[in-house]
mmCIF file of C-alpha atoms in Angstrom:
data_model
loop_
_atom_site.group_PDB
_atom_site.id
_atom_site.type_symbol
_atom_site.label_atom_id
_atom_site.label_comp_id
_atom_site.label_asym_id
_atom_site.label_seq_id
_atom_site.Cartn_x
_atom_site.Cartn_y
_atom_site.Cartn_z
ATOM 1 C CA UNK A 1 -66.393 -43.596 30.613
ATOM 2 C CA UNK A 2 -62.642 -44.524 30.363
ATOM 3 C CA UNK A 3 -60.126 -41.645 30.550
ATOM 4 C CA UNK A 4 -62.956 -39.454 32.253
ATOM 5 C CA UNK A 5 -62.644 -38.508 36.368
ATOM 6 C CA UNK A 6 -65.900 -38.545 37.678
ATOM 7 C CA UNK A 7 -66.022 -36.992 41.294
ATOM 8 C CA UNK A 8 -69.511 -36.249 42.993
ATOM 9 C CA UNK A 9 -71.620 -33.722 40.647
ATOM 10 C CA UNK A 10 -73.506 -30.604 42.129
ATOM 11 C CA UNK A 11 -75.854 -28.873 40.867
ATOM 12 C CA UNK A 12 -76.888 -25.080 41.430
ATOM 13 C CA UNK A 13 -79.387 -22.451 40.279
ATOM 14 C CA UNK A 14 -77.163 -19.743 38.659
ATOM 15 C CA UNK A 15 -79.901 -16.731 39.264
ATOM 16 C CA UNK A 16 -81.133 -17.619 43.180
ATOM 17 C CA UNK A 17 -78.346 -19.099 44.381
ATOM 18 C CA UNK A 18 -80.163 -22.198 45.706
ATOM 19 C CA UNK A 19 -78.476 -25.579 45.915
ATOM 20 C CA UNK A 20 -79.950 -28.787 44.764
ATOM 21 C CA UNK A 21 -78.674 -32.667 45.644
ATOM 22 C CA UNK A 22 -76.511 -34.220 43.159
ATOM 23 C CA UNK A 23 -78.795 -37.128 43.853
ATOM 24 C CA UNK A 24 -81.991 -35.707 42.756
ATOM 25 C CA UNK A 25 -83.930 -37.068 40.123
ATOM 26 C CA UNK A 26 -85.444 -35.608 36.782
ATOM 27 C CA UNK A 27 -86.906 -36.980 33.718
ATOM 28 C CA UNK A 28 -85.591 -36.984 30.378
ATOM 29 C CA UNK A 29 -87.689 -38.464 27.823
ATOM 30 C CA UNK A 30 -89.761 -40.492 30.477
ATOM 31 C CA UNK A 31 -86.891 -41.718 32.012
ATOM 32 C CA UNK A 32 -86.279 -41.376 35.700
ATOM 33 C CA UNK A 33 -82.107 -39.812 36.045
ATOM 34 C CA UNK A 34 -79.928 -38.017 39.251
ATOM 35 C CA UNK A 35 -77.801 -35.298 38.012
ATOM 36 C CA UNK A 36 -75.081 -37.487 38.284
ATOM 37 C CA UNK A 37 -76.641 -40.200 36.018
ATOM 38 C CA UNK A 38 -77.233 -36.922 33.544
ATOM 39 C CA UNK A 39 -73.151 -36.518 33.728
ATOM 40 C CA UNK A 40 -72.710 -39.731 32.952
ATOM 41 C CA UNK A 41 -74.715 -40.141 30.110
ATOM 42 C CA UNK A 42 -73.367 -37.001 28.832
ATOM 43 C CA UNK A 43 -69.396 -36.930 28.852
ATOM 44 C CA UNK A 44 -67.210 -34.044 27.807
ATOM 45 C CA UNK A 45 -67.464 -35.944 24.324
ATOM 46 C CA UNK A 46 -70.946 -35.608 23.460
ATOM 47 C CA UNK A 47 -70.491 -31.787 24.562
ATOM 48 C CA UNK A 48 -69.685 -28.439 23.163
ATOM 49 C CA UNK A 49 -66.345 -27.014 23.986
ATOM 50 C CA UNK A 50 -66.497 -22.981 24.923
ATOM 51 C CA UNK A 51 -62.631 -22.231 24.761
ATOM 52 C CA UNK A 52 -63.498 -18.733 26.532
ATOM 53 C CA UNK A 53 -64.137 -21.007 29.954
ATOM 54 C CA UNK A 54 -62.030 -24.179 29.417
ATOM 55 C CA UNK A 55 -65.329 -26.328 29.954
ATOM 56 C CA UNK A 56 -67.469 -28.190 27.838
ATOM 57 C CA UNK A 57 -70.783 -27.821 28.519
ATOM 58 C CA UNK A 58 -74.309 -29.366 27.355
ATOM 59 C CA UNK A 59 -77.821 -28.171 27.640
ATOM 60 C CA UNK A 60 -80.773 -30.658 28.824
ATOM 61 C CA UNK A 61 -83.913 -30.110 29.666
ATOM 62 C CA UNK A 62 -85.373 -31.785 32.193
ATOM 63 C CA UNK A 63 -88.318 -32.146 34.138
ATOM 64 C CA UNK A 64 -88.352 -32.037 37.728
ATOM 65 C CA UNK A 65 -91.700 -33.234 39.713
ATOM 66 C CA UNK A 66 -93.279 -30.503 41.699
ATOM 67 C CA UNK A 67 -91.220 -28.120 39.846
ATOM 68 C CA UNK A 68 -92.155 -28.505 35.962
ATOM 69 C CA UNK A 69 -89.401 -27.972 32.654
ATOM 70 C CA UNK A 70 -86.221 -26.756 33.444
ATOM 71 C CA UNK A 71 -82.600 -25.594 31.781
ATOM 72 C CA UNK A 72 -80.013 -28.121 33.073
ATOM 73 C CA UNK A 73 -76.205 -27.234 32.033
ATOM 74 C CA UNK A 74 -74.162 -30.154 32.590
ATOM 75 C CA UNK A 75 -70.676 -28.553 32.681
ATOM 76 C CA UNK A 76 -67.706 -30.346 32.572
ATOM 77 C CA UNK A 77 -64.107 -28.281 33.844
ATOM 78 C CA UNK A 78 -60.734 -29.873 33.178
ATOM 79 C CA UNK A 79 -59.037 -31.078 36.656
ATOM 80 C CA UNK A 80 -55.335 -32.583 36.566
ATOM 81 C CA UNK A 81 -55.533 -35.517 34.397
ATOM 82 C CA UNK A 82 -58.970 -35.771 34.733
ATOM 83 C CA UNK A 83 -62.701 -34.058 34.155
ATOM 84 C CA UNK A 84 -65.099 -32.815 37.149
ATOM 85 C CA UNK A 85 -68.821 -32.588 36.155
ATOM 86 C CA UNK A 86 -71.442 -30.880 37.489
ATOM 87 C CA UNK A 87 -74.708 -29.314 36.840
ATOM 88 C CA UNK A 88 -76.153 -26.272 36.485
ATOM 89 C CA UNK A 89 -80.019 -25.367 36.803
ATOM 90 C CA UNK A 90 -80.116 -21.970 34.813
ATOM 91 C CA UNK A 91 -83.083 -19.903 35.212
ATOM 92 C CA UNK A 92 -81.432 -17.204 33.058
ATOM 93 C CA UNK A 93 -82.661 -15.899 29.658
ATOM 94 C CA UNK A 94 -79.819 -16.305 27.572
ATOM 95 C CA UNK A 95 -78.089 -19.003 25.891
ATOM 96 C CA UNK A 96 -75.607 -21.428 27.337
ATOM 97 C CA UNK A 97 -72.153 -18.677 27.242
ATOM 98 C CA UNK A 98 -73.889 -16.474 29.839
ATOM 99 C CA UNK A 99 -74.874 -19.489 32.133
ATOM 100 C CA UNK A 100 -70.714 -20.033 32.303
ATOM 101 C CA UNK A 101 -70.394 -16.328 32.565
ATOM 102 C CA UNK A 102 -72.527 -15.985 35.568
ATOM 103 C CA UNK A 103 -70.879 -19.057 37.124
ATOM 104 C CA UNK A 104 -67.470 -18.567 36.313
ATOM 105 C CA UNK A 105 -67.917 -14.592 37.841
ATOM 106 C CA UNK A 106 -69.489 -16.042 40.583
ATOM 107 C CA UNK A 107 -66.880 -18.404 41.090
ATOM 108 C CA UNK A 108 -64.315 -16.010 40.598
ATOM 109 C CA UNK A 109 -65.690 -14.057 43.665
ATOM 110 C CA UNK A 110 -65.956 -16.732 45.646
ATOM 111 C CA UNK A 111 -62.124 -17.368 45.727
ATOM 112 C CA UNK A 112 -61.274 -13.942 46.446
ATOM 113 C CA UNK A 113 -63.928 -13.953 49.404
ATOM 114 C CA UNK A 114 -62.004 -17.620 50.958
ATOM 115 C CA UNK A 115 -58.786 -15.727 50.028
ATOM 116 C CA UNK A 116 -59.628 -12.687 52.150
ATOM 117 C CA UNK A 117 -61.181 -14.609 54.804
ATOM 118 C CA UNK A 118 -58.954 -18.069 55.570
ATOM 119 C CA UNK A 119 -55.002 -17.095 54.135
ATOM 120 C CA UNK A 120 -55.309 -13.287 54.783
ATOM 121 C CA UNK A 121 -57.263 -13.042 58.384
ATOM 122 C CA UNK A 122 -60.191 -11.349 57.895
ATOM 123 C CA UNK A 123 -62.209 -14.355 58.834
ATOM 124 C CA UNK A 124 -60.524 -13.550 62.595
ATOM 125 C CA UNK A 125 -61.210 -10.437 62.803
ATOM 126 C CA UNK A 126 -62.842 -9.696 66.342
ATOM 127 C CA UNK A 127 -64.400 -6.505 65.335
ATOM 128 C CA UNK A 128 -67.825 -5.855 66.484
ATOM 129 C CA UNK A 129 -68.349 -2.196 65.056
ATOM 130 C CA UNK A 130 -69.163 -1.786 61.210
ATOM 131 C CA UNK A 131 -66.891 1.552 60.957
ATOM 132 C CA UNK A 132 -63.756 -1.380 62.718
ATOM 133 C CA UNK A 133 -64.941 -4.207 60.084
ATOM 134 C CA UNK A 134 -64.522 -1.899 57.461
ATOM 135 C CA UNK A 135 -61.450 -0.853 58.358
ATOM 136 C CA UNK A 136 -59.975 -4.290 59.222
ATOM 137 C CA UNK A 137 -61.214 -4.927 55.401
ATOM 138 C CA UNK A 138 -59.111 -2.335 54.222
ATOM 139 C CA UNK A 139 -56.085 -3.393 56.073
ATOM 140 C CA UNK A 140 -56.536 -7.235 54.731
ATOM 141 C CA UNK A 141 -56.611 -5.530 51.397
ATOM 142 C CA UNK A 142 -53.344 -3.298 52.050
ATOM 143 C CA UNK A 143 -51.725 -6.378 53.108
ATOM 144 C CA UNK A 144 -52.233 -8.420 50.129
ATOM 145 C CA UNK A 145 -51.353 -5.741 48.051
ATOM 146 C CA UNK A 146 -48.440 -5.608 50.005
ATOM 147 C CA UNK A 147 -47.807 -9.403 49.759
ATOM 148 C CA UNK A 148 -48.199 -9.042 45.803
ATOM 149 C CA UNK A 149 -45.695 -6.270 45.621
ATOM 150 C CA UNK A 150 -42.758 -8.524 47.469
ATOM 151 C CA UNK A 151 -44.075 -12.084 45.806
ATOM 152 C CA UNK A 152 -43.606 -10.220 42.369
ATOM 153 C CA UNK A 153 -40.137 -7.972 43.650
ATOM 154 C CA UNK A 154 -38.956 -12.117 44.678
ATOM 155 C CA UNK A 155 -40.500 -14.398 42.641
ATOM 156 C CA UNK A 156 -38.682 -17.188 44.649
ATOM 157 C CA UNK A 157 -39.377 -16.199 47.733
ATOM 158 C CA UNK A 158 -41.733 -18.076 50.146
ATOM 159 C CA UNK A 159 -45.116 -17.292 51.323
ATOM 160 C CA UNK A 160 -44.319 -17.177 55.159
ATOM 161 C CA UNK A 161 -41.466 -14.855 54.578
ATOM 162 C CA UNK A 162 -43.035 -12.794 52.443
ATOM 163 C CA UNK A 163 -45.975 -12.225 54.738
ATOM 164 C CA UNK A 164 -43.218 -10.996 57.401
ATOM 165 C CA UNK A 165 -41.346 -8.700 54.344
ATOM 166 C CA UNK A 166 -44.972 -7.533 53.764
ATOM 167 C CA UNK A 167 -46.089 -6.658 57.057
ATOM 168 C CA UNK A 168 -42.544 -4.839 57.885
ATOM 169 C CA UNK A 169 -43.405 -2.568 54.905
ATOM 170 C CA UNK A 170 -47.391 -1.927 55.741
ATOM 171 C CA UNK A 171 -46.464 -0.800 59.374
ATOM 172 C CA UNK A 172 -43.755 1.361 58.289
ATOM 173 C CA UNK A 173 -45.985 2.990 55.891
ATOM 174 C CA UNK A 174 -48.850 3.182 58.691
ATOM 175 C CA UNK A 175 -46.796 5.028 61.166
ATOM 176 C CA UNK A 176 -45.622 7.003 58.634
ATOM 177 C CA UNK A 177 -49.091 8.459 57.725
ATOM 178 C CA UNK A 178 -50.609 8.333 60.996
ATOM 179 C CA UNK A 179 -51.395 11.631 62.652
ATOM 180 C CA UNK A 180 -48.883 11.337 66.452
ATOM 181 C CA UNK A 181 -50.512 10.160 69.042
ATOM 182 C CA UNK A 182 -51.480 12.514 72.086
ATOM 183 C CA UNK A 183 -50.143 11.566 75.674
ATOM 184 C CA UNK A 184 -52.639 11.009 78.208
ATOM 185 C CA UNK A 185 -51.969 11.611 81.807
ATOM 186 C CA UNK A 186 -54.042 11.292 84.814
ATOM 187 C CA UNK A 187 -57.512 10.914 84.363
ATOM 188 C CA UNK A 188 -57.452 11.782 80.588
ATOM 189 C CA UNK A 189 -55.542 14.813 80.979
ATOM 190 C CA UNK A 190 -52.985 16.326 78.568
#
């Protein structure tokens, strides 16, 4: 395995979503192999390449005990200097290309969803009401579109700063649509 990273494999069933240990076993061809031995034995060399994704990726199937003949994608994504491997247990119809598809959408959506929740703040949000979570939504949404807008205007410029740029503009442009507020006196009182 010389020139090849090899960090700790996964494995996961594209349809139900349902993880399964790197360290479990299946048999191919009577022999008793982890997913990770399966990554092993199958480097990005003895796989097919799908430009489209930037992965190679290899069908085997397997069988698991208790479980019977499965699809096992072994996919292998370029990291730095390096390959990371890991498995696939594909329950889907079609060939190998919408396996990746599904993943690679999937994955897609998961780094909007850590985007939204850890760098933009809507992982803090204290709102209890659904009608408030929605809305908080839309303002995390707002504000990265707002952060886009100056990252693109100043290319250079850094994140922290334009987060403050951003956030200048959004409440400028929220009091500027917001109906005025009504005083309150005593007791609730115009």
């Amino acid at each position: 395995m010389d020139g090849f990273l090899v960090k700790p494999a996964r494995a996961l069933i594209v349809e139900d979503d349902r993880r399964v240990a790197a360290l479990h076993r299946a048999f191919l061809e009577e022999e008793s192999l982890s997913v990770g031995e399966l990554l092993q034995a199958y480097p990005p060399g003895r796989a097919r390449y799908y430009r489209r994704f930037g992965a190679y990726a290899k069908r085997v199937r397997v069988e698991w005990p208790q479980v019977g003949w499965v699809d096992l994608v072994l996919v292998w994504v370029g990291r730095g200097a390096g390959w990371r491997g890991f498995a696939l247990v594909s329950t889907l119809a079609g060939g190998v290309q919408e396996v990746l598809e599904a993943w690679f959408c999937r994955w897609k959506a998961e780094v909007v969803h850590r985007l939204y929740k850890q760098n933009l703040g809507q992982g803090r949000s204290q709102a209890r009401a659904f009608a408030a979570q929605l809305m908080h939504a839309e303002l995390v949404v707002r504000a990265f579109r707002a952060m886009r807008e100056v990252r693109l205007a100043f290319p250079g410029m850094a994140w922290r700063h334009a987060q403050r740029v951003a956030e200048e503009r959004l409440l400028t442009e929220i009091k500027a649509t917001s109906p005025p507020r009504r005083k309150l006196g005593k007791g609730g009182e115009k």
